[in-house]
């Protein structure tokens, strides 16, 4: 869920629960895979069971500008499951230059009188401390960027932005393809156009990062 999923009044979000995200995503086949959620009956903050080549790589999906108590809930879950690896998804994280968003440019300040955390706080208080968080995915800004930062274990964590809202024609056919070779340790990520059937020509749209460690 992102900033466009909330109701606004005079340019501000006055109620986190104004979103209908939960009503539109509460499908039975999704609910069956949810292993933990922050609030019963809601889908803004969930952890979904996922496997890659038979190994657990669960997906964490967080609300826009996660509340501090949501970060604590995720931290506790990840710490309690050290044998499971996690792919973290959140709406706003990197800016269009591939840098983590800080307080000064954090769009979640659109919340009025409601606590929220910044992407930088998400890194400092959750991602860097937990080596079983493999990577971070986001949208909201720009088109396609990625960056790496070392966590407290010395591992480079991939942080990846992919966002189509500023592309012509609702996206112009672009998708981001992740390939997990069965006998390899790296994810191969490419930006591919489903209309022209060609990969993006700029080098930063194709990269790889280690997901087995």
mmCIF file of C-alpha atoms in Angstrom, residues 32 61 116 139 148 188:
data_model
loop_
_atom_site.group_PDB
_atom_site.id
_atom_site.type_symbol
_atom_site.label_atom_id
_atom_site.label_comp_id
_atom_site.label_asym_id
_atom_site.label_seq_id
_atom_site.Cartn_x
_atom_site.Cartn_y
_atom_site.Cartn_z
ATOM 1 C CA UNK A 32 -3.732 -18.950 3.327
ATOM 2 C CA UNK A 61 4.869 -6.198 3.003
ATOM 3 C CA UNK A 116 5.469 7.203 11.026
ATOM 4 C CA UNK A 139 8.340 2.074 -5.686
ATOM 5 C CA UNK A 148 23.984 -1.535 -1.948
ATOM 6 C CA UNK A 188 19.806 -11.818 -12.065
#
